[in-house]
């Protein structure tokens, strides 16, 4: 089922927490709402579910039906809360089926739905346990099962993995992705974890201070961030930012910073800014290399830097360095490139896949 949010705003104590959000979510989409803590993600889900009132301009449509005035139970939405909110005194079986029982679904039918669901989520063996005796991952699956049995049109998941350890989280990511493939349901999943967002989403929505920043595929938001905030929030280690100004050198466009010209001639400007425009050049760590190799010299520049730290990532090493006052991070292949702490080295900055933002607006140019 599709979900459409129009002009959604929300105030608490006359302060806007969400500002004029417009969003179209297609049926079967796995949408991730990503943003820092306190930016309004949970409030957004609560508004969509009908658990919070919204400002009067706002409208919510499910499959083109206006549900703005409908009660939460009439929206056919299921929500999994961050805390799971399982009933502690009930067994897993009871937790999952209680809602169906309350709705008067016949016993045989309940049993049938239960069996199908627990098999899919691989929690068949846990039916007689109480939540206290379950691991975090098992609790999460029970919470998802409890939402699934209602066969909702739309799933809303509020940071469902934040309580799990890293290994379990990676497993749950795969499980959730498989589940989505099988059910083809529409999912809105909230997280502040950009790795989760990049790996799970068919579409990412980046939110900051209640304002929608960018909507796009994981590749879009990673490669073509619309502003400095999105560029900085997505990717780990984060994007490098070099402050400078646009100049022309040999008829080619460059970003001049600290007396050198970064060659950005291949960059596709959205509008053509003037020479001298103060800009921020954004380069991902994987585009900073130890050697020129067979890289294109017309988009790659060697600069002298001092190595200030090294971080071993197993296959790669993150090299932290100072380029005058600017801090840069390069992600080098470990076996071929061996920088040493404290050394002065030359690094190669490949600008063929860079971003350029205006210093004044921090928007993409
Ligand atoms: P997130 O889920 O992104 O961390 P929330 O949606 O929970 O953010 O909160 C967004 C902002 O709204 C925060 O500043 C929070 O303090 C505020 N807020 C949330 N719920 C309420 C409430 N019921 N009353 C007043 N302020 C609230
Ligand atoms: Mg929240």
CSV table of C-alpha atoms and ligand atoms in Angstrom, one decimal:
chain,number,residue,atom,x,y,z
A,1,UNK,CA,0.0,0.0,0.0
A,2,UNK,CA,1.3,3.5,-0.8
A,3,UNK,CA,1.6,6.2,1.8
A,4,UNK,CA,1.4,9.9,1.0
A,5,UNK,CA,2.2,12.6,3.5
A,6,UNK,CA,1.3,16.2,2.6
A,7,UNK,CA,2.2,19.4,4.4
A,8,UNK,CA,2.7,17.6,7.7
A,9,UNK,CA,3.8,19.9,10.5
A,10,UNK,CA,3.8,19.3,14.2
A,11,UNK,CA,4.3,21.7,17.2
A,12,UNK,CA,5.0,20.9,20.8
A,13,UNK,CA,4.5,23.9,23.1
A,14,UNK,CA,4.4,26.2,20.1
A,15,UNK,CA,7.7,25.0,18.9
A,16,UNK,CA,7.9,23.2,15.5
A,17,UNK,CA,9.2,19.7,15.7
A,18,UNK,CA,8.2,18.9,12.1
A,19,UNK,CA,8.0,21.4,9.3
A,20,UNK,CA,5.9,21.0,6.2
A,21,UNK,CA,6.9,17.4,5.4
A,22,UNK,CA,5.9,16.1,1.9
A,23,UNK,CA,6.6,12.5,1.1
A,24,UNK,CA,5.4,9.9,-1.3
A,25,UNK,CA,6.1,6.3,-0.4
A,26,UNK,CA,5.2,3.7,-3.1
A,27,UNK,CA,3.7,0.3,-2.3
A,28,UNK,CA,6.5,-2.2,-1.4
A,29,UNK,CA,9.1,0.4,-0.7
A,30,UNK,CA,11.5,0.0,2.2
A,31,UNK,CA,11.9,3.6,3.3
A,32,UNK,CA,14.4,4.6,5.9
A,33,UNK,CA,13.9,7.8,7.8
A,34,UNK,CA,17.4,8.9,8.9
A,35,UNK,CA,18.5,11.7,11.1
A,36,UNK,CA,20.2,12.6,14.4
A,37,UNK,CA,18.6,12.1,17.7
A,38,UNK,CA,15.9,14.6,18.5
A,39,UNK,CA,15.3,15.6,14.8
A,40,UNK,CA,11.6,14.4,14.9
A,41,UNK,CA,11.7,10.8,13.6
A,42,UNK,CA,9.5,9.2,16.3
A,43,UNK,CA,7.1,12.2,16.1
A,44,UNK,CA,6.8,11.6,12.4
A,45,UNK,CA,5.9,7.9,12.9
A,46,UNK,CA,3.5,8.7,15.7
A,47,UNK,CA,1.8,11.3,13.4
A,48,UNK,CA,1.5,8.8,10.5
A,49,UNK,CA,0.1,6.1,12.9
A,50,UNK,CA,-2.4,8.6,14.3
A,51,UNK,CA,-1.0,8.6,17.8
A,52,UNK,CA,-0.2,12.3,17.6
A,53,UNK,CA,-2.4,15.1,16.3
A,54,UNK,CA,-1.1,17.2,13.4
A,55,UNK,CA,-1.4,20.8,12.3
A,56,UNK,CA,-4.5,21.4,10.3
A,57,UNK,CA,-2.8,21.9,6.9
A,58,UNK,CA,-1.4,18.3,7.1
A,59,UNK,CA,-2.9,15.3,5.4
A,60,UNK,CA,-2.1,11.6,5.3
A,61,UNK,CA,-3.2,9.2,2.6
A,62,UNK,CA,-3.0,5.5,2.6
A,63,UNK,CA,-3.6,4.0,-0.9
A,64,UNK,CA,-5.0,7.4,-1.9
A,65,UNK,CA,-7.5,7.3,0.9
A,66,UNK,CA,-7.5,10.3,3.3
A,67,UNK,CA,-6.9,8.8,6.8
A,68,UNK,CA,-6.1,12.1,8.5
A,69,UNK,CA,-9.2,12.0,10.7
A,70,UNK,CA,-9.1,8.2,11.3
A,71,UNK,CA,-8.3,6.6,14.6
A,72,UNK,CA,-5.0,4.7,14.8
A,73,UNK,CA,-6.9,1.3,14.8
A,74,UNK,CA,-8.6,2.2,11.5
A,75,UNK,CA,-5.5,3.0,9.6
A,76,UNK,CA,-4.3,-0.6,9.2
A,77,UNK,CA,-0.8,0.3,10.2
A,78,UNK,CA,1.3,-1.7,12.6
A,79,UNK,CA,4.0,-0.1,14.6
A,80,UNK,CA,7.0,-1.7,16.3
A,81,UNK,CA,8.3,0.5,19.1
A,82,UNK,CA,11.9,1.0,20.0
A,83,UNK,CA,11.3,-0.6,23.4
A,84,UNK,CA,9.3,-3.5,21.7
A,85,UNK,CA,6.6,-2.9,24.4
A,86,UNK,CA,5.9,-6.7,24.8
A,87,UNK,CA,3.5,-7.7,27.6
A,88,UNK,CA,5.8,-9.0,30.3
A,89,UNK,CA,3.3,-11.4,31.9
A,90,UNK,CA,2.2,-13.1,28.7
A,91,UNK,CA,4.0,-15.8,26.8
A,92,UNK,CA,5.3,-15.2,23.3
A,93,UNK,CA,2.2,-17.1,22.0
A,94,UNK,CA,-0.1,-14.8,23.9
A,95,UNK,CA,1.8,-11.7,23.0
A,96,UNK,CA,1.5,-12.4,19.3
A,97,UNK,CA,-2.1,-13.5,19.3
A,98,UNK,CA,-3.7,-11.3,21.9
A,99,UNK,CA,-4.7,-8.6,19.4
A,100,UNK,CA,-6.3,-11.1,17.1
A,101,UNK,CA,-8.2,-12.6,20.1
A,102,UNK,CA,-9.5,-9.2,21.1
A,103,UNK,CA,-10.7,-8.6,17.5
A,104,UNK,CA,-12.7,-11.8,17.7
A,105,UNK,CA,-10.8,-13.8,15.1
A,106,UNK,CA,-11.8,-17.5,15.3
A,107,UNK,CA,-9.5,-19.7,17.3
A,108,UNK,CA,-8.6,-22.0,14.4
A,109,UNK,CA,-7.8,-19.0,12.2
A,110,UNK,CA,-5.6,-17.5,14.9
A,111,UNK,CA,-3.6,-20.8,15.2
A,112,UNK,CA,-3.1,-20.8,11.5
A,113,UNK,CA,-1.8,-17.2,11.3
A,114,UNK,CA,0.4,-17.8,14.3
A,115,UNK,CA,2.0,-20.9,12.9
A,116,UNK,CA,2.8,-19.2,9.6
A,117,UNK,CA,4.2,-16.2,11.2
A,118,UNK,CA,6.4,-17.9,13.8
A,119,UNK,CA,7.8,-20.2,11.2
A,120,UNK,CA,8.8,-17.2,9.0
A,121,UNK,CA,10.5,-15.5,11.9
A,122,UNK,CA,12.0,-18.7,13.2
A,123,UNK,CA,10.6,-18.3,16.7
A,124,UNK,CA,8.6,-21.6,16.8
A,125,UNK,CA,10.6,-22.8,19.8
A,126,UNK,CA,9.9,-19.8,21.9
A,127,UNK,CA,6.1,-19.8,22.0
A,128,UNK,CA,5.8,-20.8,25.7
A,129,UNK,CA,8.5,-18.4,27.1
A,130,UNK,CA,7.9,-15.0,28.6
A,131,UNK,CA,9.7,-12.0,27.3
A,132,UNK,CA,12.2,-11.8,30.2
A,133,UNK,CA,13.7,-15.1,29.0
A,134,UNK,CA,14.3,-13.9,25.5
A,135,UNK,CA,17.4,-12.3,24.0
A,136,UNK,CA,17.2,-8.8,22.4
A,137,UNK,CA,17.0,-10.3,18.9
A,138,UNK,CA,14.3,-12.8,19.9
A,139,UNK,CA,12.3,-10.0,21.5
A,140,UNK,CA,12.5,-8.0,18.4
A,141,UNK,CA,11.3,-10.8,16.3
A,142,UNK,CA,8.3,-11.3,18.6
A,143,UNK,CA,7.5,-7.6,18.4
A,144,UNK,CA,7.6,-7.9,14.6
A,145,UNK,CA,5.5,-11.0,14.7
A,146,UNK,CA,2.9,-9.3,16.8
A,147,UNK,CA,2.7,-6.5,14.2
A,148,UNK,CA,2.7,-8.9,11.3
A,149,UNK,CA,-0.2,-11.0,12.3
A,150,UNK,CA,-2.5,-8.1,11.7
A,151,UNK,CA,-1.4,-8.1,8.0
A,152,UNK,CA,-1.0,-4.4,8.1
A,153,UNK,CA,-0.9,-2.3,4.9
A,154,UNK,CA,2.1,-0.5,6.3
A,155,UNK,CA,4.8,-1.3,8.9
A,156,UNK,CA,6.3,1.5,11.0
A,157,UNK,CA,9.4,0.5,12.8
A,158,UNK,CA,11.0,2.9,15.3
A,159,UNK,CA,14.7,2.2,15.8
A,160,UNK,CA,13.9,-1.5,16.2
A,161,UNK,CA,17.6,-2.6,16.3
A,162,UNK,CA,19.1,0.0,18.6
A,163,UNK,CA,19.2,-2.4,21.6
A,164,UNK,CA,21.0,-5.2,19.8
A,165,UNK,CA,24.7,-5.8,19.8
A,166,UNK,CA,26.6,-5.3,16.5
A,167,UNK,CA,26.6,-8.9,15.4
A,168,UNK,CA,23.0,-9.5,16.1
A,169,UNK,CA,22.1,-6.2,14.3
A,170,UNK,CA,23.9,-7.4,11.2
A,171,UNK,CA,22.0,-10.7,11.3
A,172,UNK,CA,18.7,-8.9,11.9
A,173,UNK,CA,19.4,-6.6,8.9
A,174,UNK,CA,19.6,-9.6,6.6
A,175,UNK,CA,16.5,-11.2,8.2
A,176,UNK,CA,14.5,-8.0,7.8
A,177,UNK,CA,15.6,-7.6,4.2
A,178,UNK,CA,14.6,-11.1,3.4
A,179,UNK,CA,11.3,-10.6,5.2
A,180,UNK,CA,10.6,-7.5,3.1
A,181,UNK,CA,11.4,-9.5,-0.1
A,182,UNK,CA,9.0,-12.2,0.9
A,183,UNK,CA,6.1,-10.0,2.0
A,184,UNK,CA,6.7,-7.1,-0.3
A,185,UNK,CA,5.1,-4.9,2.4
A,186,UNK,CA,5.6,-1.2,2.7
A,187,UNK,CA,8.0,-0.4,5.5
A,188,UNK,CA,8.9,2.9,7.1
A,189,UNK,CA,11.9,2.3,9.3
A,190,UNK,CA,13.4,4.9,11.5
A,191,UNK,CA,17.1,5.0,12.5
A,192,UNK,CA,20.0,7.3,13.3
A,193,UNK,CA,22.4,4.7,12.0
A,194,UNK,CA,23.5,5.5,8.5
A,195,UNK,CA,25.0,2.0,7.9
A,196,UNK,CA,21.5,0.5,8.6
A,197,UNK,CA,20.1,3.1,6.2
A,198,UNK,CA,22.5,2.4,3.4
A,199,UNK,CA,22.1,-1.4,3.7
A,200,UNK,CA,18.4,-1.7,4.1
A,201,UNK,CA,16.7,1.1,2.2
A,202,UNK,CA,15.2,1.3,-1.2
A,203,UNK,CA,14.8,4.9,-0.4
A,204,UNK,CA,16.4,7.1,2.2
A,205,UNK,CA,14.8,10.3,3.7
A,206,UNK,CA,17.2,12.5,5.6
A,207,UNK,CA,15.7,14.7,8.3
A,208,UNK,CA,17.3,17.4,10.3
A,209,UNK,CA,15.6,19.6,12.9
A,210,UNK,CA,12.2,18.6,11.6
A,211,UNK,CA,13.0,19.6,8.1
A,212,UNK,CA,13.3,17.1,5.2
A,213,UNK,CA,16.7,17.5,3.7
A,214,UNK,CA,16.9,14.9,0.9
A,215,UNK,CA,14.9,12.0,-0.5
A,216,UNK,CA,16.8,9.5,-2.7
A,217,UNK,CA,18.2,6.0,-3.2
A,218,UNK,CA,21.2,5.1,-0.9
A,219,UNK,CA,23.5,5.8,-3.8
A,220,UNK,CA,22.0,9.2,-4.5
A,221,UNK,CA,22.3,10.4,-1.0
A,222,UNK,CA,25.9,9.1,-0.8
A,223,UNK,CA,27.1,10.3,-4.1
A,224,UNK,CA,25.1,13.4,-4.7
A,225,UNK,CA,24.2,14.9,-1.2
A,226,UNK,CA,22.2,18.1,-1.6
A,227,UNK,CA,23.9,19.9,1.3
A,228,UNK,CA,26.8,19.7,3.7
A,229,UNK,CA,24.6,18.2,6.4
A,230,UNK,CA,23.6,15.2,4.4
A,231,UNK,CA,27.2,14.8,3.1
A,232,UNK,CA,28.5,14.8,6.7
A,233,UNK,CA,25.8,12.6,8.1
A,234,UNK,CA,26.2,9.8,5.6
A,235,UNK,CA,29.4,7.8,5.2
A,236,UNK,CA,31.9,6.6,7.8
A,237,UNK,CA,34.5,7.9,8.1
A,238,UNK,CA,32.8,11.1,7.0
A,239,UNK,CA,33.4,13.2,3.9
A,240,UNK,CA,36.4,15.5,3.9
A,241,UNK,CA,35.6,19.2,3.6
A,242,UNK,CA,38.2,21.6,2.0
A,243,UNK,CA,37.3,25.3,2.2
A,244,UNK,CA,38.4,27.4,-0.8
A,245,UNK,CA,37.2,29.3,-3.8
A,246,UNK,CA,36.3,28.6,-7.4
A,247,UNK,CA,39.0,29.7,-9.9
A,248,UNK,CA,39.7,29.1,-13.6
A,249,UNK,CA,43.2,27.8,-14.4
A,250,UNK,CA,44.1,26.9,-18.0
A,251,UNK,CA,40.4,27.3,-18.9
A,252,UNK,CA,39.6,24.6,-16.4
A,253,UNK,CA,37.5,25.0,-13.2
A,254,UNK,CA,39.4,24.4,-10.0
A,255,UNK,CA,38.8,24.8,-6.3
A,256,UNK,CA,41.7,26.8,-4.9
A,257,UNK,CA,42.6,26.1,-1.3
A,258,UNK,CA,45.8,26.7,0.7
A,259,UNK,CA,47.6,27.8,-2.5
A,260,UNK,CA,46.8,24.7,-4.6
A,261,UNK,CA,44.2,24.1,-7.3
A,262,UNK,CA,42.0,21.0,-6.9
A,263,UNK,CA,40.9,20.0,-10.5
A,264,UNK,CA,37.1,19.7,-10.5
A,265,UNK,CA,36.6,20.2,-14.2
A,266,UNK,CA,34.4,17.1,-14.6
A,267,UNK,CA,31.9,18.4,-11.9
A,268,UNK,CA,28.4,18.9,-13.0
A,269,UNK,CA,27.2,22.2,-11.5
A,270,UNK,CA,23.5,22.5,-11.0
A,271,UNK,CA,23.8,26.2,-11.8
A,272,UNK,CA,26.9,27.9,-12.9
A,273,UNK,CA,28.5,29.8,-9.9
A,274,UNK,CA,30.8,32.7,-10.5
A,275,UNK,CA,34.6,32.6,-10.2
A,276,UNK,CA,35.7,33.5,-6.7
A,277,UNK,CA,32.6,31.9,-5.1
A,278,UNK,CA,33.6,30.7,-1.6
A,279,UNK,CA,33.0,26.9,-1.7
A,280,UNK,CA,33.4,23.7,0.3
A,281,UNK,CA,35.0,20.9,-1.7
A,282,UNK,CA,33.8,17.5,-0.4
A,283,UNK,CA,35.8,14.4,-1.1
A,284,UNK,CA,35.1,10.9,0.3
A,285,UNK,CA,37.9,9.2,2.2
A,286,UNK,CA,38.0,6.4,-0.5
A,287,UNK,CA,38.9,9.0,-3.1
A,288,UNK,CA,42.1,10.0,-1.2
A,289,UNK,CA,44.9,7.6,-2.2
A,290,UNK,CA,48.5,6.9,-1.3
A,291,UNK,CA,49.7,6.8,-4.9
A,292,UNK,CA,48.5,8.3,-8.2
A,293,UNK,CA,48.6,4.8,-9.8
A,294,UNK,CA,46.7,4.7,-13.0
A,295,UNK,CA,44.2,7.4,-11.9
A,296,UNK,CA,43.3,10.3,-14.2
A,297,UNK,CA,45.8,13.1,-13.7
A,298,UNK,CA,43.3,15.7,-15.0
A,299,UNK,CA,41.0,15.1,-11.9
A,300,UNK,CA,43.6,14.0,-9.3
A,301,UNK,CA,46.0,16.3,-7.3
A,302,UNK,CA,48.9,15.3,-5.1
A,303,UNK,CA,49.2,17.4,-1.9
A,304,UNK,CA,51.7,17.3,0.9
A,305,UNK,CA,50.3,16.4,4.3
A,306,UNK,CA,51.4,15.2,7.7
A,307,UNK,CA,50.1,12.0,9.1
A,308,UNK,CA,48.5,12.5,12.5
A,309,UNK,CA,46.8,9.2,13.2
A,310,UNK,CA,46.2,5.8,11.7
A,311,UNK,CA,43.2,3.5,12.3
A,312,UNK,CA,43.3,-0.1,11.3
A,313,UNK,CA,40.1,-1.4,9.7
A,314,UNK,CA,41.4,-4.8,8.9
A,315,UNK,CA,41.4,-4.7,5.1
A,316,UNK,CA,41.9,-1.0,4.9
A,317,UNK,CA,43.7,1.6,7.0
A,318,UNK,CA,42.2,5.1,7.7
A,319,UNK,CA,44.9,7.7,7.5
A,320,UNK,CA,44.3,11.0,9.4
A,321,UNK,CA,46.4,13.9,8.1
A,322,UNK,CA,46.8,17.6,8.3
A,323,UNK,CA,46.7,19.7,5.1
A,324,UNK,CA,47.7,23.0,6.6
A,325,UNK,CA,44.7,23.7,9.0
A,326,UNK,CA,42.4,21.3,7.2
A,327,UNK,CA,42.0,17.8,8.6
A,328,UNK,CA,41.7,15.1,5.9
A,329,UNK,CA,41.1,11.3,6.1
A,330,UNK,CA,42.1,8.9,3.5
A,331,UNK,CA,41.1,5.2,3.3
A,332,UNK,CA,44.0,3.3,2.0
A,333,UNK,CA,44.4,-0.3,1.0
A,334,UNK,CA,46.4,-1.8,3.7
A,335,UNK,CA,48.7,-4.2,1.9
A,336,UNK,CA,49.8,-1.8,-0.8
A,337,UNK,CA,50.0,1.5,1.1
A,338,UNK,CA,51.9,1.9,4.4
A,339,UNK,CA,51.9,5.4,5.8
A,340,UNK,CA,53.7,6.0,9.1
A,341,UNK,CA,52.6,8.2,12.0
A,342,UNK,CA,54.2,11.6,12.1
A,343,UNK,CA,55.6,11.4,8.6
A,344,UNK,CA,55.2,14.0,5.9
A,345,UNK,CA,53.7,12.3,2.8
A,346,UNK,CA,52.1,13.1,-0.5
A,347,UNK,CA,48.5,12.0,-0.9
A,348,UNK,CA,46.4,12.0,-4.0
A,349,UNK,CA,43.0,13.5,-4.0
A,350,UNK,CA,40.7,12.3,-6.8
A,351,UNK,CA,38.1,15.0,-7.5
A,352,UNK,CA,36.2,13.0,-10.2
A,353,UNK,CA,33.5,12.1,-7.7
A,354,UNK,CA,33.5,15.1,-5.5
A,355,UNK,CA,30.8,17.4,-4.1
A,356,UNK,CA,30.9,21.2,-4.1
A,357,UNK,CA,28.8,23.3,-1.7
A,358,UNK,CA,28.4,27.0,-1.3
A,359,UNK,CA,30.1,28.2,1.9
A,360,UNK,CA,27.2,30.6,2.6
A,361,UNK,CA,24.2,28.3,2.1
A,362,UNK,CA,26.0,25.0,2.5
A,363,UNK,CA,23.9,23.8,-0.4
A,364,UNK,CA,25.2,21.8,-3.4
A,365,UNK,CA,26.3,23.9,-6.3
B,1,LIG,P1,13.8,11.5,17.4
B,1,LIG,O1,12.9,10.3,17.4
B,1,LIG,O2,14.3,11.9,16.1
B,1,LIG,O3,15.0,11.3,18.3
B,1,LIG,P2,11.5,12.9,18.6
B,1,LIG,O4,10.5,12.8,17.5
B,1,LIG,O5,11.4,11.9,19.7
B,1,LIG,O6,13.0,12.8,17.9
B,1,LIG,O7,11.6,14.3,19.2
B,1,LIG,C1,11.7,15.5,18.5
B,1,LIG,C2,11.7,16.7,19.4
B,1,LIG,O8,10.3,16.8,19.9
B,1,LIG,C3,12.6,16.6,20.5
B,1,LIG,O9,13.2,17.9,20.7
B,1,LIG,C4,11.7,16.2,21.7
B,1,LIG,O10,12.2,16.7,22.9
B,1,LIG,C5,10.4,16.9,21.3
B,1,LIG,N1,9.2,16.1,21.8
B,1,LIG,C6,8.9,14.8,21.5
B,1,LIG,N2,7.8,14.5,22.1
B,1,LIG,C7,7.3,15.5,22.8
B,1,LIG,C8,6.2,15.8,23.7
B,1,LIG,N3,5.2,14.9,23.9
B,1,LIG,N4,6.1,17.0,24.2
B,1,LIG,C9,7.0,18.0,24.0
B,1,LIG,N5,8.1,17.8,23.2
B,1,LIG,C10,8.3,16.6,22.6
B,2,LIG,MG1,13.0,8.5,18.4
